[in-house]
Structure formats: C-alpha cells, structure tokens
Coordinates of C-alpha atoms and ligand atoms in Angstrom, one line a residue:
M11 CA -31.4 20.3 -6.5
A12 CA -34.0 22.3 -4.6
D13 CA -34.2 20.7 -1.2
Y14 CA -30.8 19.2 -1.2
D15 CA -27.8 21.2 0.4
F16 CA -25.5 19.6 -2.3
D17 CA -25.3 17.1 -5.4
V18 CA -22.5 15.1 -3.8
L19 CA -21.2 14.6 0.2
V20 CA -18.1 12.7 0.1
I21 CA -17.7 11.3 3.3
G22 CA -14.0 11.2 4.2
A23 CA -11.0 12.6 2.2
G24 CA -8.5 10.1 1.5
P25 CA -6.8 9.4 -1.1
G26 CA -10.7 7.9 -2.6
G27 CA -13.0 10.5 -0.6
Y28 CA -10.5 13.6 -2.0
V29 CA -10.4 12.5 -5.1
A30 CA -14.0 11.6 -5.5
A31 CA -14.5 15.3 -4.8
I32 CA -12.5 16.8 -6.6
R33 CA -13.8 14.9 -9.9
A34 CA -17.6 15.4 -9.1
A35 CA -16.8 19.4 -9.0
Q36 CA -15.1 19.4 -11.6
L37 CA -18.3 18.0 -13.8
G38 CA -19.9 20.8 -12.4
L39 CA -21.7 19.2 -9.2
K40 CA -21.9 20.7 -5.9
T41 CA -20.0 18.9 -3.7
A42 CA -19.1 18.8 -0.1
C43 CA -16.5 17.0 1.5
A44 CA -16.9 15.6 5.5
E45 CA -13.7 14.8 7.3
G46 CA -13.0 14.2 10.8
R47 CA -9.5 14.5 11.1
A48 CA -7.4 17.8 11.4
T49 CA -6.2 17.6 8.4
L50 CA -7.1 16.5 4.7
G51 CA -5.6 13.2 2.9
G52 CA -6.5 10.5 5.0
T53 CA -4.6 7.5 6.4
C54 CA -2.3 7.7 3.0
L55 CA -1.1 11.2 3.2
N56 CA -1.0 11.5 6.7
V57 CA -0.1 8.2 8.1
G58 CA 0.4 6.2 5.6
C59 CA 2.2 6.2 2.1
I60 CA 3.8 9.5 2.3
P61 CA 5.4 9.7 5.8
S62 CA 6.7 6.1 5.6
K63 CA 8.0 6.7 2.0
A64 CA 9.8 9.8 3.8
L65 CA 11.5 7.5 6.1
L66 CA 12.0 5.2 3.6
H67 CA 13.9 7.2 1.6
A68 CA 16.0 8.8 4.3
S69 CA 16.8 5.5 6.0
E70 CA 18.1 4.2 2.6
L71 CA 20.5 6.7 1.8
Y72 CA 21.4 6.4 5.6
E73 CA 22.4 2.8 5.2
E74 CA 24.2 3.6 1.8
A75 CA 26.0 5.8 3.5
A76 CA 26.6 4.3 6.7
S77 CA 27.5 0.4 5.3
G78 CA 30.2 2.2 2.9
A79 CA 28.1 1.4 -0.5
L80 CA 28.4 5.4 -1.2
A81 CA 32.4 5.1 -0.5
K82 CA 32.9 2.2 -2.9
L83 CA 31.8 3.9 -4.8
G84 CA 34.1 6.4 -4.6
V85 CA 31.9 8.9 -2.5
K86 CA 34.0 8.7 1.3
I87 CA 32.2 10.5 4.0
D88 CA 34.2 10.8 7.3
A89 CA 32.5 11.6 9.6
M90 CA 28.7 10.6 9.6
S91 CA 26.1 10.3 12.6
L92 CA 22.2 10.0 12.2
D93 CA 20.1 13.3 13.4
I94 CA 16.5 11.2 13.8
D95 CA 15.3 14.5 14.6
A96 CA 15.9 15.6 11.2
M97 CA 14.7 12.8 10.2
Q98 CA 11.5 13.0 11.6
A99 CA 11.1 17.0 10.5
Q100 CA 11.3 15.6 7.3
R101 CA 8.8 13.1 7.1
V102 CA 6.2 16.0 9.0
D103 CA 7.3 18.5 6.4
A104 CA 6.1 16.2 3.2
V105 CA 3.5 15.4 5.1
K106 CA 2.3 19.2 5.8
G107 CA 3.2 19.7 2.3
L108 CA 0.5 17.2 0.5
T109 CA -2.1 17.5 3.4
G110 CA -1.5 21.3 2.9
G111 CA -1.9 20.4 -1.0
V112 CA -5.4 18.7 -0.7
E113 CA -6.9 21.8 1.0
F114 CA -5.6 24.2 -2.0
L115 CA -7.0 21.6 -4.3
F116 CA -10.2 21.7 -2.2
K117 CA -10.7 25.7 -2.4
K118 CA -9.6 25.7 -6.1
N119 CA -12.3 23.3 -7.0
K120 CA -14.7 24.8 -4.6
V121 CA -15.5 21.3 -2.5
E122 CA -16.4 22.6 0.6
W123 CA -14.5 20.5 3.5
L124 CA -17.5 19.9 6.2
K125 CA -15.0 20.0 9.5
G126 CA -16.0 16.8 11.5
Y127 CA -16.7 12.9 11.5
A128 CA -20.1 12.2 9.9
A129 CA -23.3 9.8 10.9
F130 CA -26.3 9.3 8.9
E131 CA -29.9 10.2 10.0
S132 CA -31.4 8.5 6.8
K133 CA -30.1 7.3 3.5
D134 CA -29.7 11.1 2.1
T135 CA -29.1 13.2 5.0
V136 CA -25.9 13.3 7.0
K137 CA -24.9 14.9 10.4
V138 CA -21.4 16.0 10.5
G139 CA -20.8 18.1 13.8
D140 CA -23.4 20.2 14.5
R141 CA -24.3 20.8 10.9
T142 CA -27.0 19.0 9.2
V143 CA -27.0 18.4 5.6
R144 CA -29.0 16.8 2.7
A145 CA -27.2 15.5 -0.2
K146 CA -28.9 13.8 -4.0
N147 CA -25.3 11.9 -3.8
I148 CA -23.6 10.4 -0.9
I149 CA -20.3 8.8 -1.3
I150 CA -19.0 6.8 1.5
A151 CA -15.3 6.7 1.3
T152 CA -13.9 6.2 5.3
G153 CA -11.2 3.8 4.7
S154 CA -9.3 1.4 7.3
S155 CA -7.9 1.7 10.3
V156 CA -5.4 -1.2 12.4
T157 CA -6.3 -4.5 13.0
P158 CA -6.0 -4.9 17.0
L159 CA -4.6 -8.2 18.1
P160 CA -5.9 -9.6 20.9
G161 CA -4.2 -9.7 24.1
V162 CA -1.4 -7.4 22.3
T163 CA -2.4 -3.9 23.2
V164 CA -0.8 -0.7 21.6
D165 CA 0.4 2.0 24.0
N166 CA 2.2 3.7 21.5
E167 CA 5.4 3.4 23.2
A168 CA 6.7 0.2 23.7
I169 CA 3.9 -1.6 21.8
V170 CA 3.3 0.7 18.7
D171 CA 1.0 0.6 15.5
S172 CA 2.2 1.5 11.7
T173 CA 1.1 5.4 12.9
S174 CA 3.1 5.0 16.1
A175 CA 6.2 3.5 14.5
L176 CA 6.4 6.2 12.1
E177 CA 6.6 8.7 14.6
L178 CA 9.5 6.9 17.1
T179 CA 12.4 9.2 18.1
K180 CA 14.7 6.8 19.2
V181 CA 15.8 3.8 17.2
P182 CA 14.8 0.9 18.9
G183 CA 17.8 -1.6 20.3
H184 CA 15.4 -4.9 19.0
L185 CA 12.0 -4.2 17.0
V186 CA 9.6 -7.2 16.9
V187 CA 7.4 -6.8 14.0
I188 CA 3.8 -9.4 14.2
G189 CA 3.1 -9.3 10.8
G190 CA 5.3 -10.0 7.8
G191 CA 2.9 -8.0 5.3
V192 CA 3.3 -4.7 3.5
I193 CA 4.0 -2.5 6.5
G194 CA 5.8 -4.9 8.4
L195 CA 8.6 -5.3 5.9
E196 CA 8.2 -1.4 5.7
L197 CA 8.9 -0.2 8.7
G198 CA 10.3 -2.9 9.8
S199 CA 13.3 -1.7 6.7
V200 CA 13.6 1.6 7.8
W201 CA 14.6 1.0 11.3
R202 CA 16.7 -1.9 10.2
R203 CA 18.4 0.8 8.3
V204 CA 19.1 2.8 11.0
G205 CA 20.2 0.2 13.6
A206 CA 17.7 -1.6 15.1
K207 CA 17.4 -5.4 15.6
V208 CA 14.6 -6.3 13.6
T209 CA 12.3 -9.6 14.0
V210 CA 9.4 -10.3 12.0
V211 CA 6.6 -12.8 13.9
E212 CA 4.8 -14.0 10.8
Y213 CA 1.6 -16.6 11.6
L214 CA 2.0 -18.4 7.8
D215 CA 4.7 -20.2 6.7
Q216 CA 5.8 -17.2 3.9
I217 CA 6.1 -13.0 4.3
L218 CA 4.1 -11.2 2.0
P219 CA 0.8 -13.0 1.1
G220 CA -1.4 -12.7 -1.8
M221 CA 2.0 -12.1 -3.8
D222 CA 3.6 -14.4 -6.1
G223 CA 5.2 -17.6 -4.4
E224 CA 8.6 -17.7 -6.1
V225 CA 8.8 -13.6 -5.2
R226 CA 7.7 -14.3 -1.7
K227 CA 10.7 -17.0 -1.3
E228 CA 13.3 -14.6 -3.2
A229 CA 12.2 -11.7 -0.7
N230 CA 12.4 -13.4 2.1
K231 CA 16.2 -14.7 1.0
I232 CA 17.1 -11.2 0.5
F233 CA 15.6 -9.7 3.7
K234 CA 17.3 -12.3 5.9
K235 CA 20.2 -11.5 3.7
Q236 CA 19.8 -7.6 4.8
G237 CA 19.5 -9.0 8.5
F238 CA 16.4 -9.3 9.1
E239 CA 15.4 -12.6 11.4
F240 CA 12.2 -14.2 10.5
K241 CA 9.6 -16.3 12.5
L242 CA 7.0 -17.7 10.3
S243 CA 4.8 -20.2 11.3
T244 CA 4.5 -18.8 14.7
K245 CA 1.8 -16.8 16.9
V246 CA 1.8 -14.4 19.2
T247 CA 0.0 -15.8 22.4
K248 CA 1.1 -12.8 25.1
A249 CA 2.7 -9.5 25.3
E250 CA 4.0 -8.0 28.9
R251 CA 5.3 -5.1 29.4
K252 CA 8.7 -5.5 31.3
G253 CA 10.6 -2.2 32.5
A254 CA 10.6 0.0 29.2
G255 CA 10.6 -3.0 26.9
V256 CA 8.7 -5.5 26.5
V257 CA 8.5 -9.7 26.5
L258 CA 6.3 -11.3 24.3
T259 CA 5.2 -14.8 24.3
V260 CA 5.5 -16.8 20.8
E261 CA 4.2 -20.7 19.7
P262 CA 4.5 -22.5 16.5
A263 CA 1.1 -21.5 14.9
A264 CA 0.7 -25.4 14.8
G265 CA 1.0 -25.9 18.8
G266 CA 3.5 -26.7 20.6
A267 CA 6.5 -25.7 23.1
A268 CA 6.3 -21.5 23.9
E269 CA 9.1 -19.5 24.3
T270 CA 9.8 -16.1 25.3
I271 CA 10.9 -12.8 22.9
E272 CA 12.1 -9.4 24.4
A273 CA 11.7 -6.3 22.4
D274 CA 12.3 -2.7 22.6
V275 CA 9.4 -2.1 20.3
V276 CA 6.6 -4.4 19.4
L277 CA 5.0 -3.0 16.2
V278 CA 1.7 -4.8 15.6
A279 CA 0.9 -4.5 11.4
I280 CA -1.8 -7.7 11.1
G281 CA -3.5 -5.8 8.7
R282 CA -6.3 -3.4 8.4
K283 CA -10.2 -3.2 9.3
P284 CA -12.8 -1.0 7.1
N285 CA -14.1 1.8 9.1
T286 CA -17.8 2.1 9.6
D287 CA -18.1 2.3 13.0
G288 CA -20.7 5.4 13.7
L289 CA -21.7 5.9 10.9
A290 CA -24.7 4.8 12.0
L291 CA -25.2 2.8 8.3
D292 CA -28.8 1.2 9.8
K293 CA -29.8 4.6 9.7
A294 CA -29.2 4.8 5.8
G295 CA -30.5 1.2 5.5
L296 CA -27.4 0.0 4.4
T297 CA -25.6 -3.3 5.9
V298 CA -21.7 -4.3 5.8
N299 CA -20.5 -7.9 5.0
K300 CA -18.7 -11.1 7.0
R301 CA -15.3 -8.9 6.7
G302 CA -16.9 -5.6 7.6
Q303 CA -17.1 -3.8 4.3
I304 CA -19.5 -2.2 2.3
E305 CA -20.7 -4.1 -0.5
T306 CA -21.1 -2.5 -4.1
D307 CA -21.6 -3.1 -7.8
H308 CA -19.5 -2.5 -10.2
D309 CA -20.2 0.9 -10.8
F310 CA -19.9 1.5 -7.0
A311 CA -23.3 1.6 -6.2
T312 CA -24.4 0.8 -2.5
G313 CA -28.0 -1.1 -2.6
V314 CA -28.8 1.8 -1.5
P315 CA -29.5 4.2 -4.0
G316 CA -27.8 7.8 -4.2
V317 CA -25.4 6.0 -1.7
W318 CA -22.2 5.0 -3.2
A319 CA -18.5 3.6 -1.8
I320 CA -15.1 3.4 -2.6
G321 CA -11.6 2.6 -1.4
D322 CA -10.6 0.8 1.4
V323 CA -14.0 0.7 3.2
I324 CA -15.4 -1.6 0.7
P325 CA -14.0 -5.2 -0.9
G326 CA -10.5 -5.7 -3.2
P327 CA -6.5 -4.5 -2.3
M328 CA -6.2 -1.7 0.4
L329 CA -4.3 1.0 -1.8
A330 CA -4.3 4.7 -2.2
H331 CA -4.0 4.4 -5.9
K332 CA -7.5 1.9 -6.0
A333 CA -9.1 4.1 -4.0
E334 CA -8.4 7.0 -6.4
D335 CA -8.9 5.2 -9.4
E336 CA -12.5 4.5 -7.6
G337 CA -12.9 8.0 -6.8
I338 CA -12.6 9.2 -10.2
A339 CA -15.0 6.1 -11.3
V340 CA -17.6 6.8 -9.2
A341 CA -17.7 10.6 -9.3
E342 CA -18.2 10.2 -13.3
N343 CA -20.8 7.3 -12.7
I344 CA -23.3 10.2 -10.4
A345 CA -22.6 12.9 -13.4
G346 CA -23.8 10.5 -16.0
L347 CA -20.5 9.3 -17.5
T348 CA -19.0 5.9 -17.3
G349 CA -16.5 5.1 -14.6
I350 CA -15.0 2.1 -14.6
V351 CA -12.2 0.6 -13.0
N352 CA -10.5 -2.8 -14.0
H353 CA -9.4 -4.4 -10.8
D354 CA -7.6 -7.2 -12.4
V355 CA -5.0 -4.7 -13.4
I356 CA -3.9 -2.8 -9.6
P357 CA -0.7 -2.7 -9.4
S358 CA 0.7 -3.5 -5.8
V359 CA 4.3 -2.5 -4.7
V360 CA 6.1 -3.0 -1.3
Y361 CA 8.6 0.2 -1.2
T362 CA 11.6 -2.0 0.5
M363 CA 15.4 -2.3 -1.3
P364 CA 15.1 -3.8 -3.5
E365 CA 11.2 -3.0 -4.1
I366 CA 8.8 -5.9 -4.9
A367 CA 6.3 -5.2 -7.4
G368 CA 3.4 -7.0 -9.2
V369 CA 0.1 -6.7 -11.5
G370 CA -2.3 -9.3 -12.0
L371 CA -2.5 -13.0 -11.6
T372 CA 0.3 -14.4 -9.7
E373 CA 2.3 -18.0 -11.3
E374 CA -0.1 -19.7 -8.9
A375 CA -3.6 -18.6 -9.6
A376 CA -2.7 -18.1 -13.5
K377 CA -1.8 -22.2 -13.6
E378 CA -5.5 -22.9 -11.8
K379 CA -6.5 -20.9 -15.0
G380 CA -5.2 -22.2 -17.6
E381 CA -2.2 -23.7 -19.2
I382 CA 0.3 -20.4 -19.0
K383 CA 3.9 -19.5 -20.0
V384 CA 6.4 -18.0 -17.9
G385 CA 8.9 -15.9 -18.5
K386 CA 11.9 -14.4 -16.4
F387 CA 14.9 -12.4 -16.7
P388 CA 17.7 -12.1 -13.5
M389 CA 18.2 -8.8 -12.3
L390 CA 21.9 -9.3 -12.1
A391 CA 21.6 -9.5 -16.1
N392 CA 20.5 -6.3 -16.8
S393 CA 23.5 -3.6 -17.3
R394 CA 22.3 -0.6 -15.6
A395 CA 21.2 -2.8 -12.3
K396 CA 24.7 -4.7 -12.5
T397 CA 26.2 -0.2 -13.3
N398 CA 24.4 0.5 -9.7
H399 CA 25.3 -2.2 -8.0
E400 CA 21.6 -3.2 -7.6
P401 CA 22.0 -7.1 -8.5
W402 CA 18.8 -8.9 -6.5
G403 CA 15.9 -10.1 -7.8
F404 CA 14.1 -10.6 -11.5
V405 CA 11.4 -9.8 -13.7
K406 CA 8.7 -12.5 -14.2
V407 CA 6.2 -12.3 -17.1
I408 CA 3.3 -14.9 -17.1
T409 CA 1.0 -15.5 -20.2
D410 CA -1.7 -17.4 -21.4
A411 CA -0.2 -20.2 -23.3
K412 CA -2.7 -20.1 -26.1
T413 CA -3.1 -16.8 -26.8
D414 CA 0.5 -14.9 -25.3
R415 CA -1.9 -12.1 -23.5
V416 CA -0.2 -10.7 -20.4
V417 CA -1.7 -12.2 -17.4
G418 CA 0.5 -11.8 -14.5
V419 CA 4.1 -9.5 -14.0
W420 CA 5.7 -9.7 -10.9
M421 CA 9.2 -8.4 -10.1
I422 CA 12.3 -7.8 -7.5
A423 CA 14.5 -4.3 -8.7
S424 CA 15.5 -1.5 -7.1
V425 CA 13.1 0.3 -8.9
A426 CA 9.9 -2.1 -9.6
G427 CA 7.7 0.5 -8.4
T428 CA 8.4 2.5 -11.5
M429 CA 8.9 -0.5 -14.1
I430 CA 5.2 -1.8 -13.2
A431 CA 3.5 0.8 -14.0
Q432 CA 4.8 -0.2 -18.1
A433 CA 3.2 -3.6 -17.1
A434 CA 0.1 -2.5 -15.6
Q435 CA -0.2 -0.4 -19.0
A436 CA 0.6 -3.3 -21.2
M437 CA -2.1 -5.3 -19.7
E438 CA -4.8 -2.8 -19.9
F439 CA -3.9 -2.6 -23.5
G440 CA -3.9 -6.6 -23.8
A441 CA -0.6 -7.0 -24.7
T442 CA 1.1 -10.3 -25.8
S443 CA 4.8 -11.0 -24.6
E444 CA 5.5 -10.3 -28.4
D445 CA 4.1 -7.0 -28.2
I446 CA 6.5 -5.9 -25.6
A447 CA 9.5 -8.1 -26.2
Y448 CA 9.2 -6.1 -29.5
T449 CA 9.1 -2.8 -28.2
C450 CA 12.4 -0.9 -28.2
H451 CA 13.4 0.1 -24.6
A452 CA 15.8 2.6 -23.9
H453 CA 19.2 1.2 -22.9
P454 CA 20.9 1.2 -20.1
T455 CA 17.1 0.8 -18.0
H456 CA 16.0 -0.9 -15.4
A457 CA 13.0 -1.5 -17.9
E458 CA 15.0 -3.6 -20.6
A459 CA 15.0 -6.8 -17.8
F460 CA 11.3 -6.6 -18.7
K461 CA 11.7 -6.5 -22.3
E462 CA 13.7 -9.5 -21.8
A463 CA 12.0 -11.8 -19.6
A464 CA 9.2 -11.1 -22.4
M465 CA 11.4 -12.5 -24.9
A466 CA 11.7 -15.4 -22.1
V467 CA 8.6 -16.2 -22.6
L468 CA 9.1 -17.3 -26.0
G469 CA 12.4 -18.7 -25.0
K470 CA 15.0 -16.2 -26.3
P471 CA 16.1 -13.8 -24.5
I472 CA 19.8 -12.5 -25.4
H473 CA 21.5 -11.3 -22.6
V474 CA 21.2 -14.7 -20.6
Ligands
FAD823 P1 -8.3 7.1 4.0 O1 -7.3 7.2 3.6 O2 -8.3 5.9 4.8 O3 -9.1 7.6 4.1 C1 -10.5 7.6 5.3 C2 -10.4 9.0 5.8 O4 -12.1 8.9 6.7 C3 -9.9 9.0 7.1 O5 -8.7 10.9 6.7 C4 -10.9 9.4 8.2 O6 -10.4 10.5 9.0 C5 -12.1 9.7 7.5 N1 -13.4 9.2 8.1 C6 -13.8 7.9 8.7 N2 -14.7 7.6 9.3 C7 -15.4 9.3 9.1 C8 -16.6 9.9 8.9 N3 -17.4 9.2 10.1 N4 -16.5 11.4 9.3 C9 -15.8 11.9 8.7 N5 -14.1 11.7 7.9 C10 -14.0 10.0 8.1 N6 -1.2 2.7 -0.6 C11 -0.5 2.4 -1.5 O7 -1.1 2.3 -2.4 N7 0.9 2.6 -1.0 C12 1.6 2.9 -0.3 O8 3.0 3.2 -0.1 C13 0.8 2.5 1.0 N8 1.3 2.5 2.0 C14 0.4 2.9 3.7 C15 1.6 2.5 4.5 C16 1.2 2.7 6.1 C17 1.6 2.7 7.1 C18 -0.3 2.0 5.8 C19 -1.2 2.7 7.3 C20 -1.1 2.7 4.3 C21 -0.4 2.2 3.5 N9 -1.3 2.6 2.1 C22 -0.7 2.4 1.2 C23 -2.9 2.2 2.3 C24 -3.6 3.6 2.0 O9 -3.1 4.1 2.9 C25 -4.9 2.8 1.7 O10 -5.3 2.2 0.9 C26 -5.7 4.4 1.8 O11 -5.5 5.5 2.3 C27 -6.8 4.0 1.3 O12 -7.7 5.2 1.2 P2 -9.2 5.7 1.4 O13 -9.8 7.3 0.6 O14 -10.2 4.7 1.2 O15 -9.3 5.9 2.7
NAI824 P1 -0.7 -7.1 5.6 O1 -2.5 -8.1 5.1 O2 -0.2 -7.3 4.5 O3 -0.1 -8.0 6.2 C1 -0.2 -8.6 7.7 C2 0.0 -10.2 7.4 O4 0.0 -10.4 9.4 C3 0.4 -11.1 6.8 O5 1.6 -11.4 6.2 C4 -0.7 -11.8 7.9 O6 -0.3 -13.5 7.4 C5 0.0 -11.9 9.2 N1 -0.6 -12.3 10.4 C6 -1.9 -11.7 10.8 N2 -2.4 -12.2 11.9 C7 -1.2 -12.5 12.7 C8 -0.8 -12.9 13.5 N3 -1.7 -13.1 14.8 N4 0.1 -13.3 14.4 C9 1.5 -13.3 13.1 N5 0.7 -12.4 11.9 C10 -0.3 -12.4 11.6 O7 -1.6 -6.0 6.7 P2 -0.4 -5.0 6.7 O8 1.2 -5.1 6.8 O9 -0.8 -4.3 8.6 O10 -1.0 -3.5 6.3 C11 -2.1 -3.4 5.9 C12 -2.6 -2.5 4.6 O11 -1.7 -1.6 4.2 C13 -2.0 -4.0 3.7 O12 -3.6 -4.4 3.3 C14 -2.0 -3.2 2.4 O13 -2.9 -3.0 1.4 C15 -1.4 -1.9 3.1 N6 -0.1 -0.6 2.6 C16 0.2 -0.9 1.5 C17 1.7 -0.7 1.3 C18 1.9 -0.4 0.1 O14 1.2 -0.5 -1.2 N7 3.3 -0.5 -0.4 C19 2.1 -0.2 2.5 C20 1.6 -0.6 3.4 C21 0.3 -1.0 3.9

C-alpha cells in the first residue's frame, strides 16, 4: 500500500460504482469513488430508474382516478385535476432522498468521494479535477448515456431525451416517441396517462426487442388498447422544428413513400451507449470493442492487471441490478474472495401497467437450444388479479423437456416486477416446474399464477 493512495478507486458512482465502493470498504479496503455529477447514484438514481418510477406511480394513480376506474370501486372523486408541479416536485424529492442516502452510506463506510471527472494518466494513476491519485485497483463504472439519432438533434425543449422527458412542465398534446423499447414505453405511459396522445415510431416490426415473442405481441395489443399508436417497421429520416413543435419525416424501414407527423414533443429513445470518452483509456493500455464497451473476463478484470470494469460500460443488459451485483462481485474478487454473477439469470422488467417481466431464455431462444415444454396461465383466471380488476396478461414457464428444469419465465401482470424475483430465485436453485408446482403459494395472490403456469408445464393446471 505504501505508495498507493487507495486500495481501490472506483470511477463512477452509479449503482455499479457506489455499490462496489461500499462493498470494498466493508471488506477493509481503503476506497475512493470519483464522480463528476453533483450528486451520487449515477443515471439510475438521478435521471433513470428512480425519477421515472416516481412519475410512473403518480401518473398511474392519476389515470385510475381520471378514467373512472376508482369510481367503479366505489371511490368517487367529484373534482380532480392534475397538479403537474406537485407531481414533478415529488419526483425531485424522491431523487434527493435517495442520492443523499448514498452520500450518507459513503460517509458511514468511509468511502472518500473525489469530486470531478476522472481520466487515466497510467494504469494505476488517475487525475480527478486537479488531484492526481494512485490506486492499486481501479474499477471503471462510468455507465452509459443516450444514443444520439443523426438528423434529430435533442434541444431539450421540443426534442427531448429521457432526461428532459422526465422534466416536462406541461403535458404535450402529441408526444412522438422514437424507439419502442423500455424507455419509450415507460415514459410514453407517463405522459399518455396524464393526457398526451402518444405515437411510437419503431424501426423493427415489433416493440420490446430481446423479449419473448409472445410477450412482445401481447404487450403491443395491450398498449394499443390503452391508446398508444404504433408505427412499426418505420424509420425517422428528419426532424424539423416548426413553431413550438416538431415535424417528423418518417418512411417504411424497408424504403417507400415518406410521410410527416406533427408533434408537440419528440422523445428520442433508441438505446444507450457506454461512457468511455474522456477517460483516456489508451493511457491505461485499454481498448474498447466494436460496440464501444470495455471487455472483461468472468471476474470483471480487464486485460490490464489491476483495472476492472462493471455495469453499463461492459457487455450485457444495461440494468441497475446487474450493475449492482457486478459491483459486489468485483469488490469481493479484489479482496481475494470469489465474486460471481450468473448472467443467465438477470431479470428484466418494464414498469408499465401491466408490468412486463422476464428472466432466462425466451421461448424462441430455448427452442433453438433443444426440446422444451411450455406452461401458460392467464391472469384473467387468477383470483387476485380478477378481484383487483387487473385481468391483463399471463405467466409462461419454459422448461427443458428432458430434465424439467426451468430455463425461462415470462410474464405480463400488474405486479410482474415483484413476481419475477421468485422465478429468478427458482432458476438460481435449479428448480423444475414440478418444484414450483408443489410449492405452497399463499391465496389469493398474483403469484399463484406462477404456480399454475408451472403446473401447466406438466399439463395439470387447476383453474383453467
Ligand atoms: P451509471 O448509473 O450510468 O453511472 C455512471 C456514473 O459515472 C455517472 O454518475 C457518471 O456521471 C459517472 N461518470 C462517467 N464518467 C465519469 C468519469 N470519467 N469520472 C467520474 N465519473 C464519471 N435500470 C433498471 O434496472 N431498472 C429501471 O427501472 C431502469 N430505469 C431506467 C430509466 C431511464 C430513463 C434510464 C435512462 C435508465 C434506466 N435504467 C433502469 C438503466 C440504469 O439506469 C442503468 O443500467 C444503471 O444506472 C447502470 O449503472 P452504472 O453504475 O453502470 O452506470
Ligand atoms: P432499448 O434498446 O430498450 O429500445 C430502443 C428501441 O429503439 C428498440 O426497439 C430499437 O429497435 C429502436 N430503434 C433503434 N434505432 C431506431 C431508429 N432509428 N428509429 C426507430 N426506432 C429505433 O433502449 P431505450 O428504451 O433507449 O433504453 C436504454 C436502456 O436503458 C435499455 O437497454 C434498458 O436496459 C435501460 N432501461 C431499463 C429500464 C428498466 O429496466 N425498466 C427502463 C428504462 C431504461
């Protein structure tokens, strides 16, 4: 340690970086974390998971009241209105509370926050602002940022990215979302619920790429019923400001006649790219792959001894919980323990209503690997979903036909984001559909649909 300032220096304080720093400190390593943003917590806490969920929750309650859904339950609200300032204030509050919480945890665990953006000077030396520090281990956890779309320049007024879409102070009359992925559907839902007409322009022939085919189709149907308009297999070729709004030119993805769409606000949500600009990776002897990511081995070690990488900046799904688990694992590996992340069992959730969740292989991918069995159970036949007036969706369990081991679980259900944890745990424990079918589930719960879908794998659900 003699000539090092720190055992561990983490670059970036998102869910990957801050968790890695806290775990390293807990393991007795002298740890610092460089972060250039004014608050800790990265994309997730500042402009991602947390503020989007604050708006999703508030807008969902608004829609339940405004649509008359609450009145049908006997909860009559005679006069109601949208107070967008209050809705936004509670978003800001949620972010403040949680980012402040990370700062508290840094202090509690004696993690030093180096304020500023870091750049490598060599493989063990980094400059942060006007301070130069040496560390025995450096973890790159710089995350990702919005992928720009050529020809559609974000001005944070009428053409917004996910960050400025969270901060709108007026409900747009017509919101056009470019990209039918997770951000487009979540933030599209927020603004649709409070009164915007929402059109989603998607390049592919279906929304939510990467998810199970049947789930994608069903989700599309549900969103259409909610009032979303979809222009699939369509590309945007131009966006021009016209007064306060925007005129978009679109054409079929395969080529064909162009048309224009007028929008009050356009949200560009076509994916995210790893953050490596400004890190001077070359000075550490590091390179990036074709997708701009830093490659690591299973331990999160890069090709340069002492330099590690985790989270959105490395390959794999760009998800906060994946980054967090990698943060714990990398700190444990640095401390000489064995930190492992099972990348085959990373759940993903779209926090719309209903929620959409999956873990493991899609039915299409599982079929390519070998013979499978599939069990499905509709939420319409689940007593709790029925009582709560949440009939949408289904649970689907995919197993290996020979061993009955669960290889994938997909669901659309009001609380799918919570239910998927059970599926992930079952898969981690190597469960078969029979194990799940013979596990007693409390009644009446949405989770019973998972048990019934598992029963359906062997052909014997009770309630359909
Ligand atoms: P980040 O959270 O991106 O953090 C990296 C940090 O590094 C940033 O704070 C950045 O300022 C800092 N940094 C970058 N370069 C430097 C440098 N040179 N020096 C110092 N600091 C630097 N995921 C989910 O799992 N669930 C969700 O519900 C969800 N919702 C999302 C909603 C939106 C709108 C967005 C945009 C993303 C959402 N995500 C969600 C994705 C999630 O935010 C990311 O997967 C997660 O934040 C990645 O964590 P990370 O630690 O790798 O990087
Ligand atoms: P995404 O990858 O989910 O979706 C982007 C969509 O844009 C895709 O459907 C793609 O086909 C489409 N697209 C790409 N180029 C296009 C073009 N030129 N024209 C029209 N469509 C085009 O990316 P998104 O929604 O931007 O989210 C970024 C990341 O953030 C995701 O990878 C996700 O993991 C993460 N995230 C996670 C959330 C969650 O876990 N609930 C919520 C929000 C974001």
